[in-house]
Coordinates of N, CA and C in Angstrom, one line a residue:
X16 N -19.0 124.9 52.8 CA -19.9 123.8 52.5 C -20.3 123.4 54.1
X17 N -19.5 123.9 55.4 CA -20.3 123.2 56.6 C -21.7 123.7 56.7
X18 N -22.0 125.0 56.3 CA -23.4 125.0 56.7 C -24.4 124.5 56.1
X19 N -24.2 123.8 54.8 CA -24.4 123.0 53.6 C -25.4 121.5 55.3
X20 N -24.4 121.2 55.8 CA -24.7 120.1 56.6 C -25.6 121.1 56.9
X21 N -25.6 121.6 58.1 CA -26.6 122.4 58.8 C -28.0 122.4 58.3
X22 N -28.4 122.9 57.0 CA -29.2 123.1 55.9 C -30.1 121.7 55.4
X23 N -28.9 120.9 54.9 CA -29.4 119.2 54.7 C -30.0 118.8 55.8
X24 N -29.5 119.0 57.4 CA -30.1 118.2 58.3 C -31.3 119.2 58.6
X25 N -31.9 119.5 58.8 CA -32.9 121.1 59.2 C -33.8 120.4 58.4
X26 N -33.7 120.1 56.3 CA -34.6 120.5 55.4 C -35.0 118.5 55.6
X27 N -34.1 118.0 55.9 CA -34.5 116.2 56.3 C -35.5 116.2 57.1
X28 N -35.0 116.7 58.4 CA -36.3 116.8 60.0 C -37.4 117.2 59.4
X29 N -37.3 118.3 58.5 CA -38.8 119.1 58.5 C -39.5 118.1 57.1
X30 N -38.9 117.5 56.3 CA -39.3 116.9 55.2 C -39.8 115.7 55.1
X31 N -38.1 114.6 55.6 CA -38.3 113.4 55.9 C -38.8 112.7 56.9
X32 N -39.2 113.6 58.0 CA -39.0 113.1 59.3 C -40.8 113.6 59.6
X33 N -41.2 114.6 59.6 CA -42.4 115.8 60.1 C -43.4 115.5 58.7
X34 N -42.8 116.0 57.2 CA -44.1 115.9 56.2 C -44.0 114.6 55.6
X35 N -43.0 113.6 55.2 CA -43.4 112.5 54.6 C -44.3 111.8 56.1
X36 N -44.3 111.9 57.2 CA -45.2 110.7 58.1 C -46.8 111.3 57.9
X37 N -46.4 112.8 57.7 CA -47.9 113.5 57.5 C -48.9 112.8 56.5
X38 N -48.1 112.6 55.6 CA -48.2 112.2 54.0 C -48.5 113.9 53.1
X39 N -47.7 114.6 53.3 CA -47.3 116.1 52.8 C -46.1 115.8 51.6
X40 N -46.0 114.5 51.2 CA -45.0 114.1 50.3 C -44.6 115.8 49.0
X41 N -46.2 115.9 48.8 CA -45.7 117.0 47.5 C -45.4 118.2 48.5
X42 N -45.2 118.3 49.1 CA -44.7 119.9 49.8 C -43.2 119.3 49.6
X43 N -42.8 118.1 50.0 CA -41.5 118.3 50.1 C -41.1 117.8 48.7
X44 N -42.0 117.8 48.1 CA -41.2 117.5 46.2 C -41.0 119.1 45.6
X45 N -41.9 119.8 45.7 CA -42.2 120.9 45.4 C -41.0 121.8 46.0
X46 N -40.5 121.5 47.5 CA -39.5 122.4 47.3 C -38.2 121.8 47.6
X47 N -38.3 120.6 47.0 CA -37.0 120.6 46.6 C -37.2 120.5 45.0
X48 N -37.9 120.4 44.3 CA -38.1 121.0 43.2 C -37.8 122.9 42.8
X49 N -38.1 123.3 44.3 CA -37.2 124.7 43.9 C -36.2 125.0 44.6
X50 N -35.5 124.1 45.4 CA -33.6 124.2 45.5 C -33.2 123.6 44.2
X51 N -34.0 122.6 43.6 CA -33.2 122.3 42.0 C -32.8 123.1 41.2
X52 N -34.3 123.8 40.9 CA -34.2 125.4 40.0 C -32.9 125.8 40.1
X53 N -32.8 126.7 41.8 CA -32.2 127.0 41.8 C -30.4 127.1 41.5
X54 N -30.0 125.5 42.0 CA -28.9 125.0 41.8 C -28.6 124.9 41.1
X55 N -29.0 124.9 39.5 CA -29.1 124.9 38.5 C -29.4 126.6 37.4
X56 N -29.7 127.2 38.2 CA -29.5 128.4 37.7 C -28.2 129.0 38.1
X57 N -27.7 128.9 39.4 CA -26.5 129.4 39.9 C -25.7 129.0 39.6
X58 N -25.5 127.0 39.1 CA -24.5 126.5 38.3 C -24.2 127.0 37.2
X59 N -25.5 127.5 37.0 CA -25.0 128.1 35.0 C -24.2 129.6 35.1
X60 N -24.4 130.3 36.0 CA -23.8 131.2 36.3 C -22.6 131.5 37.3
X61 N -22.5 130.6 37.6 CA -21.0 131.1 38.7 C -19.8 129.9 38.3
X62 N -20.2 128.9 38.2 CA -19.2 127.3 37.5 C -18.4 128.1 36.0
X63 N -18.5 128.8 34.8 CA -17.8 129.0 33.9 C -16.8 130.5 34.6
X64 N -17.3 131.4 35.8 CA -17.0 132.1 36.4 C -15.3 131.6 37.5
X65 N -16.1 130.7 38.5 CA -15.7 130.3 40.0 C -15.3 128.6 39.9
X66 N -15.7 127.8 38.8 CA -14.9 126.1 38.9 C -15.9 125.9 39.6
X67 N -15.0 124.9 40.6 CA -15.9 123.8 41.7 C -16.3 124.8 43.0
X68 N -15.2 126.2 43.2 CA -16.2 126.9 44.4 C -17.5 127.3 44.0
X69 N -17.6 127.7 42.9 CA -19.0 128.0 41.9 C -20.0 127.2 42.1
X70 N -19.9 125.8 42.1 CA -20.9 124.8 42.0 C -20.6 124.7 43.8
X71 N -20.1 124.7 44.8 CA -20.1 124.9 46.0 C -20.7 125.6 46.8
X72 N -21.3 126.9 46.0 CA -21.9 127.7 46.7 C -23.1 127.9 46.2
X73 N -23.3 127.5 45.1 CA -24.8 126.7 44.4 C -25.1 126.2 45.1
X74 N -25.0 124.8 45.4 CA -25.1 123.7 46.8 C -25.5 124.4 47.5
X75 N -24.7 125.5 48.3 CA -24.8 125.8 49.5 C -26.3 126.8 49.2
X76 N -26.3 127.9 48.9 CA -28.0 128.2 48.4 C -29.1 127.4 47.9
X77 N -29.1 126.6 46.8 CA -30.2 125.3 46.9 C -30.4 124.5 48.2
X78 N -29.7 124.5 48.8 CA -30.4 123.6 50.2 C -30.8 124.8 50.9
X79 N -30.0 126.0 51.1 CA -30.7 127.1 51.7 C -32.6 126.9 51.1
X80 N -32.2 127.4 50.2 CA -33.7 127.4 48.7 C -34.3 126.5 50.1
X81 N -34.1 125.2 49.8 CA -35.4 124.0 50.1 C -34.9 124.3 51.7
X82 N -34.7 124.4 52.5 CA -34.9 124.9 53.7 C -36.0 125.8 54.4
X83 N -35.7 126.9 53.8 CA -36.3 128.1 53.8 C -37.9 127.5 53.1
X84 N -38.1 127.0 51.8 CA -39.2 127.2 51.0 C -39.9 125.9 52.4
X85 N -39.1 124.6 52.6 CA -40.4 123.8 53.3 C -41.0 124.5 54.7
X86 N -40.2 125.3 54.9 CA -40.3 125.8 56.5 C -41.5 126.4 55.8
X87 N -41.9 127.6 54.9 CA -42.5 128.5 54.5 C -43.7 128.2 54.1
X88 N -44.0 126.5 53.1 CA -44.4 126.0 52.6 C -45.4 125.3 53.5
X89 N -44.6 124.4 54.5 CA -44.9 123.6 55.4 C -45.2 123.7 56.8
X90 N -45.1 125.4 57.1 CA -45.0 126.1 58.6 C -46.5 125.4 58.8
X91 N -47.6 125.4 58.8 CA -48.7 125.1 59.2 C -48.8 124.0 59.7
X92 N -48.0 122.7 59.5 CA -48.0 121.2 59.6 C -46.7 121.1 60.5
X93 N -46.0 122.0 60.8 CA -44.5 121.7 60.9 C -44.7 121.7 63.3
X94 N -44.4 121.0 63.7 CA -45.3 121.2 65.2 C -43.7 122.4 65.5
X95 N -44.1 123.5 65.5 CA -43.3 124.7 65.8 C -42.2 125.3 67.1
X96 N -43.1 125.1 68.1 CA -42.8 125.1 69.7 C -41.4 124.2 69.4
X97 N -41.7 122.6 69.3 CA -40.7 121.9 69.3 C -39.0 122.5 68.3
X98 N -39.8 122.4 67.4 CA -38.4 123.1 66.4 C -37.9 123.7 67.1
X99 N -37.9 125.1 67.6 CA -37.5 126.2 67.9 C -37.3 125.8 68.4
X100 N -37.4 124.9 69.6 CA -36.4 124.7 70.7 C -34.4 123.8 70.5
X101 N -35.6 122.5 70.1 CA -34.1 121.7 69.9 C -33.2 122.7 68.7
X102 N -34.0 123.4 67.7 CA -33.2 124.5 66.4 C -31.7 124.7 67.0
X103 N -32.0 125.0 68.3 CA -30.9 126.7 68.7 C -29.5 125.7 68.8
X104 N -30.4 124.4 69.7 CA -29.0 123.4 70.5 C -28.2 122.9 68.8
X105 N -29.3 122.5 67.6 CA -28.4 122.2 66.7 C -27.6 122.8 65.9
X106 N -27.7 123.8 65.7 CA -27.6 124.9 65.2 C -26.0 125.4 66.5
X107 N -26.2 125.5 67.2 CA -25.3 125.8 68.3 C -24.2 124.7 68.2
X108 N -24.2 123.4 68.2 CA -23.0 122.7 68.2 C -22.6 122.4 67.0
X109 N -23.3 122.6 65.7 CA -23.1 122.5 64.3 C -22.1 123.4 64.5
X110 N -22.2 124.9 64.8 CA -21.3 126.1 64.9 C -19.6 125.2 65.4
X111 N -19.6 125.7 66.8 CA -18.9 125.1 67.8 C -17.7 124.0 66.8
X112 N -18.7 123.3 66.4 CA -17.9 122.0 65.6 C -17.0 122.6 64.6
X113 N -17.8 123.5 63.5 CA -17.5 124.2 62.1 C -15.5 124.6 62.6
X114 N -16.2 125.5 63.5 CA -15.0 126.4 64.2 C -13.8 125.5 64.3
X115 N -14.1 124.8 65.4 CA -13.5 123.4 65.9 C -12.6 122.8 65.1
X116 N -13.3 122.2 64.2 CA -12.3 121.8 62.9 C -11.9 122.5 62.0
X117 N -12.5 124.0 61.7 CA -11.8 124.4 60.8 C -9.8 125.2 61.5
X118 N -9.8 125.4 62.5 CA -8.5 125.0 63.6 C -7.5 123.7 63.4
X119 N -8.5 122.6 63.7 CA -7.9 121.3 63.8 C -7.2 121.2 62.4
X120 N -7.8 121.8 60.9 CA -7.8 121.2 59.6 C -6.1 122.0 59.4
X121 N -5.9 123.2 59.9 CA -5.5 124.6 59.8 C -3.8 124.2 60.6
X122 N -4.1 123.5 61.8 CA -2.9 123.6 63.0 C -2.1 122.1 62.9
X123 N -2.8 120.9 62.4 CA -2.2 119.6 62.2 C -2.6 119.5 61.2
X124 N -1.1 118.9 60.5 CA -0.5 118.5 59.1 C -0.7 116.8 59.4
X125 N -1.9 116.2 58.3 CA -1.5 114.6 58.2 C -2.1 114.7 57.0
X126 N -1.7 112.9 56.8 CA -2.2 112.7 54.9 C -3.9 112.9 55.5
X127 N -4.4 113.2 54.2 CA -5.6 113.5 53.9 C -6.4 112.4 54.8
X128 N -6.5 111.1 54.4 CA -7.3 110.0 55.0 C -7.4 110.0 56.8
X129 N -6.2 110.6 57.2 CA -5.8 110.6 58.7 C -6.2 111.5 59.4
X130 N -6.0 113.0 58.1 CA -6.9 114.2 58.5 C -8.7 113.7 59.0
X131 N -9.3 113.2 58.0 CA -11.2 112.9 57.7 C -11.1 111.9 58.9
X132 N -10.2 111.0 59.2 CA -10.7 109.9 60.4 C -10.6 110.8 61.7
X133 N -9.6 112.4 62.1 CA -9.7 112.9 62.8 C -10.3 113.6 63.1
X134 N -10.8 114.7 62.2 CA -12.0 115.5 62.3 C -13.3 114.5 62.5
X135 N -13.2 113.4 61.7 CA -15.0 112.3 61.9 C -15.0 112.5 63.5
X136 N -13.7 112.0 63.9 CA -13.8 111.5 65.6 C -14.1 112.8 66.1
X137 N -13.0 113.8 65.5 CA -13.1 115.2 66.9 C -15.0 115.7 66.9
X138 N -15.6 116.1 65.5 CA -16.6 116.7 65.0 C -17.9 116.1 65.6
X139 N -17.9 114.4 65.6 CA -18.6 113.8 66.1 C -19.0 113.3 67.6
X140 N -17.9 113.6 68.3 CA -17.7 113.9 69.7 C -17.8 115.2 70.5
X141 N -17.5 116.4 69.5 CA -17.9 117.5 70.0 C -19.4 117.5 70.3
X142 N -19.7 117.2 68.5 CA -21.3 117.5 68.4 C -22.2 117.0 69.2
X143 N -21.8 115.6 69.7 CA -22.4 114.6 70.7 C -22.3 115.1 71.9
X144 N -21.5 115.4 72.6 CA -21.1 116.8 73.5 C -21.8 117.5 74.1
X145 N -22.0 118.5 73.3 CA -22.8 119.7 72.9 C -24.2 119.3 73.3
X146 N -25.0 118.0 72.1 CA -26.2 118.0 72.6 C -26.7 117.7 74.2
X147 N -26.1 116.7 74.1 CA -25.9 115.5 75.3 C -25.7 117.0 76.7
X148 N -25.1 117.8 76.6 CA -24.6 118.8 77.7 C -26.2 119.6 77.9
X149 N -26.7 120.0 76.9 CA -27.4 120.8 76.3 C -29.3 119.2 77.0
X150 N -28.9 118.8 77.1 CA -29.9 117.8 77.1 C -31.3 118.1 76.3
X151 N -30.4 117.4 74.8 CA -31.5 117.3 74.0 C -32.2 115.9 74.1
X152 N -33.7 116.3 74.0 CA -34.3 115.1 73.7 C -34.3 113.8 73.1
X153 N -33.7 114.0 71.7 CA -33.4 113.0 71.5 C -32.4 112.1 71.6
X154 N -31.1 113.5 71.9 CA -29.7 112.8 72.4 C -30.0 112.1 74.0
X155 N -30.7 112.4 74.9 CA -30.6 112.0 75.4 C -31.3 110.7 75.9
X156 N -32.5 110.5 75.2 CA -33.4 109.0 75.1 C -32.7 107.9 74.5
X157 N -31.8 108.1 73.0 CA -30.4 107.4 72.9 C -29.9 107.0 73.8
X158 N -28.8 108.2 74.6 CA -28.2 107.5 75.9 C -28.4 107.0 76.6
X159 N -29.5 107.6 76.9 CA -30.5 106.1 78.5 C -30.3 104.8 77.5
X160 N -30.7 104.6 76.4 CA -31.2 103.2 75.8 C -29.7 102.7 76.0
X161 N -28.6 103.2 75.4 CA -26.9 102.7 74.9 C -26.7 102.4 76.6
X162 N -26.9 103.6 77.7 CA -26.5 103.0 78.7 C -26.8 101.8 79.7
X163 N -28.5 101.6 79.5 CA -29.2 100.9 79.5 C -29.2 99.0 79.1
X164 N -28.6 99.2 77.8 CA -28.1 98.0 77.4 C -26.8 98.0 77.7
X165 N -26.0 98.7 77.9 CA -25.0 98.0 77.8 C -24.4 97.9 79.9
X166 N -25.0 98.7 80.7 CA -25.4 98.2 82.4 C -25.7 96.5 81.9
X167 N -27.1 96.7 81.1 CA -27.2 94.7 81.3 C -26.1 94.0 81.0
X168 N -25.4 94.6 79.9 CA -25.0 93.2 78.9 C -23.7 93.0 80.5
X169 N -23.1 93.7 80.8 CA -21.8 93.9 81.4 C -22.2 93.2 83.5
X170 N -23.7 92.9 83.4 CA -24.2 92.1 84.7 C -24.3 90.7 84.6

């Protein structure tokens, strides 16, 4: 399910933040429809045999289908140069976060709610640290605004 987060984030950035703002809502709707058809078909095929695991895989493939179709259908409207550079940072941060959280989950035994809080804290801090370390444009601008606001508040 970790990779689902990546696909949702990428398709969200392409769809909601770029294509919607360019007035290309019909492209987003088409791609979402493609994903829902893929999900429906895979659920019909996988759930009877694999139960909730089948549903998870169906959802993962459906989100990939949305992201993939959104990229190829909306390719001419997406600012590809910006997208290529930053997406590598997000993919790296997501993968590092996923691997670390996988080992944290298996090595520390806590109650479910405690593990959830720990994983949110570790995952969030790790992800932010990586994108700030790579000087991601958006992360750096937010970091600077927070820093400036905090410095003004403490003077």
